[in-house]
XYZ file of C-alpha atoms in Angstrom:
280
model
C -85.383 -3.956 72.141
C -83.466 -0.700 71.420
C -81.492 -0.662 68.785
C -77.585 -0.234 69.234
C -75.857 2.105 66.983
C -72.473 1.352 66.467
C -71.025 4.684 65.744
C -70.758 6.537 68.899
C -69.610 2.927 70.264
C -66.925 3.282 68.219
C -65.789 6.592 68.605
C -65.569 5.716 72.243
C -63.571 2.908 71.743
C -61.195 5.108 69.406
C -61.107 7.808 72.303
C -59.969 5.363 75.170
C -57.307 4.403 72.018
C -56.617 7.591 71.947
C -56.009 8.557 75.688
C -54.005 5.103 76.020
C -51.247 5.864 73.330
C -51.155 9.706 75.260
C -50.400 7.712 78.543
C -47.886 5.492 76.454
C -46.223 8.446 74.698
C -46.464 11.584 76.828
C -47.982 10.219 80.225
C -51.658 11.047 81.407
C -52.727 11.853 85.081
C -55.713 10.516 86.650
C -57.522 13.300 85.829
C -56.635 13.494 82.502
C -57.600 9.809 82.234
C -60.784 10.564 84.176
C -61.962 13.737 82.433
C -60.609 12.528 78.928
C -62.940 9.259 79.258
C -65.680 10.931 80.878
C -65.950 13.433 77.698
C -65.849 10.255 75.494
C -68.998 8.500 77.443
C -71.124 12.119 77.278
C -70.645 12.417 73.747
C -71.383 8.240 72.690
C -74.505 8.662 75.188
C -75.836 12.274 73.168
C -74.755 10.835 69.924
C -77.330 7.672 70.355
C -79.575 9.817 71.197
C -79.428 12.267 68.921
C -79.481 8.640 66.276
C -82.434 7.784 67.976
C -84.786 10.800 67.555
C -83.787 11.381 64.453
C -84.393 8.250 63.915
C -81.128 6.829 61.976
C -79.241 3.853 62.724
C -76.146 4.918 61.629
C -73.743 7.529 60.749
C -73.193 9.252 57.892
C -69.901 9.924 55.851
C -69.710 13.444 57.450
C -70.715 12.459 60.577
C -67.783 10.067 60.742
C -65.273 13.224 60.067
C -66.751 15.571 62.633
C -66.693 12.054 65.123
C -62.738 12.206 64.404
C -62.766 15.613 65.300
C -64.512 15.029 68.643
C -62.018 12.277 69.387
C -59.345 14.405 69.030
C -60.888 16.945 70.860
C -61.044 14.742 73.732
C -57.175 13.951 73.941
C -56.843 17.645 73.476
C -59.173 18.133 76.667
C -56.805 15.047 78.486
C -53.531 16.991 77.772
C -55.119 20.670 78.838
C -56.390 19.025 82.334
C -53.028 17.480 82.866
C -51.373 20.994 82.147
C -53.860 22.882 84.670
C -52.896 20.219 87.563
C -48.960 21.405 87.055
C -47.860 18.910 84.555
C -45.363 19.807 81.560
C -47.444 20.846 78.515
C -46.232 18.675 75.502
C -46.800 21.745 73.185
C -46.089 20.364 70.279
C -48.344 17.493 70.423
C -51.088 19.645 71.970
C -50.783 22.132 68.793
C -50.822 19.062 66.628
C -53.915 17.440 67.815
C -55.658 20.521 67.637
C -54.214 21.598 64.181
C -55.879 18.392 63.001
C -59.130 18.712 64.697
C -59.675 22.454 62.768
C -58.615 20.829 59.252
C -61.354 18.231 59.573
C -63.311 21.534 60.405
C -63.098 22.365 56.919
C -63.376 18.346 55.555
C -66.997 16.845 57.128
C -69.241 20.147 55.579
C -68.004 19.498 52.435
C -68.758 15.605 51.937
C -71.710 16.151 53.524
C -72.489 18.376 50.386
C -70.687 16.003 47.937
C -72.391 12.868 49.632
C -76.090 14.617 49.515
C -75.978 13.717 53.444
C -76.375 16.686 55.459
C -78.884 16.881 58.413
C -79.543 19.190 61.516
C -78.333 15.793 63.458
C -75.137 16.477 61.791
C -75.418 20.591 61.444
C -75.848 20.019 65.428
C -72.767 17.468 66.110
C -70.212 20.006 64.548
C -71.128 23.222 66.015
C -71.055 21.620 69.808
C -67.828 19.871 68.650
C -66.673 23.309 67.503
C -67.781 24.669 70.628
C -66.469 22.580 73.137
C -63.218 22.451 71.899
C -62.902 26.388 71.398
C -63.996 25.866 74.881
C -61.161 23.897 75.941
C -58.682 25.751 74.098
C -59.488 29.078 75.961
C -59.400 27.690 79.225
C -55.745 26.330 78.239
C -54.436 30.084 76.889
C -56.756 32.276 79.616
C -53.510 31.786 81.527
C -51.211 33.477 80.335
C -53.519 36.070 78.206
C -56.071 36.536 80.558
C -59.349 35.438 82.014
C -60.842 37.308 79.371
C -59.653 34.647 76.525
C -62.743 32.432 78.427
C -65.354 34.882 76.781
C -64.374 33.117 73.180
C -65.568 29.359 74.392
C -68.171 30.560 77.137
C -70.024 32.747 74.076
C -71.763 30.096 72.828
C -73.480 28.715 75.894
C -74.227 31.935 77.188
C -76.066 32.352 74.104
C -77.826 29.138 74.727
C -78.683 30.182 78.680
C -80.169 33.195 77.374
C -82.121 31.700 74.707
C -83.984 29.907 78.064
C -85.046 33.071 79.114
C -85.552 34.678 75.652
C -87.442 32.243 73.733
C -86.847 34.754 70.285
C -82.811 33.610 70.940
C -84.052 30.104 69.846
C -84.992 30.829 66.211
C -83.588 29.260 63.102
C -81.047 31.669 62.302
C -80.394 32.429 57.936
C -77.340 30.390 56.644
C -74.274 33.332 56.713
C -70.677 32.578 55.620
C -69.346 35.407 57.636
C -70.674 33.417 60.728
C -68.537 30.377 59.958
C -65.424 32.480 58.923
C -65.346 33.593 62.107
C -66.080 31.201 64.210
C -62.782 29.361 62.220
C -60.885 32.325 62.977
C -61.540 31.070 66.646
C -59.559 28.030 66.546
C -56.940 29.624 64.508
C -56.167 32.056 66.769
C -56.297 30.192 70.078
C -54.109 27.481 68.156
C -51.714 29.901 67.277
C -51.478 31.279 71.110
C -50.809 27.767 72.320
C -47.772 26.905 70.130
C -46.053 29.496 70.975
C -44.805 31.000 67.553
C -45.550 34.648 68.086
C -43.975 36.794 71.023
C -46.474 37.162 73.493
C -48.021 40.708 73.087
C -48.807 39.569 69.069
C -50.359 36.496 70.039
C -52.453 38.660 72.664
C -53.625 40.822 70.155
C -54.535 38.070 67.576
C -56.750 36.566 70.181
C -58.238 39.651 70.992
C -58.952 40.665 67.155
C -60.465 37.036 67.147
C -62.675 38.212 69.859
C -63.727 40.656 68.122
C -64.677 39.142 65.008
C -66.827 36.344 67.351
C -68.715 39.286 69.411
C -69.411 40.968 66.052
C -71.414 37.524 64.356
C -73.338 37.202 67.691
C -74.181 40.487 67.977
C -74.993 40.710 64.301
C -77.168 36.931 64.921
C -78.763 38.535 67.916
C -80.093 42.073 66.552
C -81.283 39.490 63.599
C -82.944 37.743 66.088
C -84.483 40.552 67.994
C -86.400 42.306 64.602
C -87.721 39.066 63.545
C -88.698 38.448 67.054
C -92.848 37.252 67.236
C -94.595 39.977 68.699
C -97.498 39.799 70.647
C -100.948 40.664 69.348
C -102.515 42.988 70.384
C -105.757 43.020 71.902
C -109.390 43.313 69.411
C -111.098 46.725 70.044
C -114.152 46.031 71.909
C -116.078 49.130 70.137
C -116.434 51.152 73.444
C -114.627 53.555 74.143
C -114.901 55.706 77.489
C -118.793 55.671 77.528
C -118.731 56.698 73.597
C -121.402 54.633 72.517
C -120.581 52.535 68.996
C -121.774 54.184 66.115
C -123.414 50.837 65.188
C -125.474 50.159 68.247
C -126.766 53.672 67.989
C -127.836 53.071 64.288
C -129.951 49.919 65.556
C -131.263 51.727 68.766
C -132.332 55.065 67.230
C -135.950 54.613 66.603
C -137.818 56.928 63.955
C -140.855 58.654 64.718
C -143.339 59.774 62.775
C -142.354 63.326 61.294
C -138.759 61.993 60.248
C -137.913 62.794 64.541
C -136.070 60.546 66.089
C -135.543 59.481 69.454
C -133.184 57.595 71.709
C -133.345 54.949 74.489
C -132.043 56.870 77.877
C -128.723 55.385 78.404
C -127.807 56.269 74.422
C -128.933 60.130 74.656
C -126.547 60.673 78.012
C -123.940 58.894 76.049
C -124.674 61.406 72.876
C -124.683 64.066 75.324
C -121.028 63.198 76.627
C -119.921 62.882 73.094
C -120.831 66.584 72.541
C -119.798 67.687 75.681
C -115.995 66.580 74.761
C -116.655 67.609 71.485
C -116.621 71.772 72.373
């Protein structure tokens, strides 16, 4: 029988907890409901099965704090639905989820460290929690900035869509802190947009400067990539080149004759003689 893992069970109980006290507090549409709890079931179903091939039964103590993160990234994902469809966006509580969700950024890779506990399972849970909710966040603030905001949570899975056609994208990349910093700077940014605290054209530019910064690591991570690509070998010398006999097969053809001559099997002498012919 398969074994049932208890943690992503749980963090989809605590996300229909969570989209329940938003209905109760600011009021959820249908589609907020629907898309809210239908981001809660994808990530329980690809956290057992991340469990499963990795083969734990459980979570670890980081894995718990980047869980949290994903919870809260789901009500953040209820709220931004509702606000596309034309309801009021509760700003406030919107900023505050996600203020939350980037602390914990900072929290789960550092008891993983203090715990001994780290793992790719858990490397690979935060940087797709990351991702989607830099994701969601850009879709909420391409609004009013502009469409091009969507290039900060679309980067990462275009990077993964190429990698299917560019198996060298795929590599284990070297651990860089500049890469994290500014992926952070991400959610700073976009959270900063969405509250509302800076006048429009600053809060345009600080989005755009986080741009920046994010097209910079990938570009830097792909010209990595590209140098340490595996090249393909080339193709063995087969020893004959344009009817220039080997120097070898000669040496074991030539025959001597008596006297010191020597003398050649037909095909090698009109080889020799094309030899010296490009020779002059």
């Amino acid at each position: 029988m398969p074994t049932v893992r208890t943690g992503p069970l749980i963090g989809l109980a605590a996300q229909i907890v969570l989209l329940g006290a938003l209905a109760a507090t600011v009021g959820l549409t249908g589609p907020g409901w629907l898309v809210g709890a239908g981001y809660g079931l994808v990530t329980c179903v690809a956290l057992s099965r991340g469990l499963g091939r990795a083969g734990a039964v459980r979570l670890g103590p980081a894995d718990r704090v980047t869980l949290t993160r994903a919870v809260l990234a789901g009500g953040v994902t209820a709220l931004v639905v509702d606000a596309a469809i034309g309801r009021p966006t509760p700003v406030g509580l919107l900023a505050t989820l996600t203020a939350v969700a980037l602390l914990l950024d900072a929290v789960d890779g550092r008891v993983a460290r203090r715990t001994g506990t780290a793992s790719a399972l858990g490397a690979r849970f935060d940087m797709e929690a990351d991702a989607f909710l830099l994701l969601v966040l850009s879709v909420h603030v391409a609004p009013d900035a502009g469409g091009w905001v969507l290039a900060i949570g679309g980067m990462r899975y275009a990077f993964v869509v190429a990698g299917w056609a560019l198996p060298w994208l795929r590599a284990t990349l070297p651990a860089r802190q500049w890469r994290k910093v500014a992926a952070a700077a991400q959610g700073i940014v976009l959270a900063v947009a969405l509250a509302g605290v800076l006048p429009h054209r600053w809060a345009t530019l600080l989005v755009a400067g986080g741009l920046a910064l994010l097209v910079e690591s990938f570009a830097r991570d792909v010209f990595w990539l590209w140098r340490h690509r595996p090249l393909r070998p080339r193709p063995r010398p087969t020893g004959h080149v344009a009817g220039v006999v080997p120097v070898q097969l000669v040496a074991e053809r030539v025959r001597v004759l008596p006297g010191g001559a020597t003398a050649r099997p037909p095909a090698l002498a009109v080889g020799a003689a094309r030899a010296d012919e490009w020779g002059r």
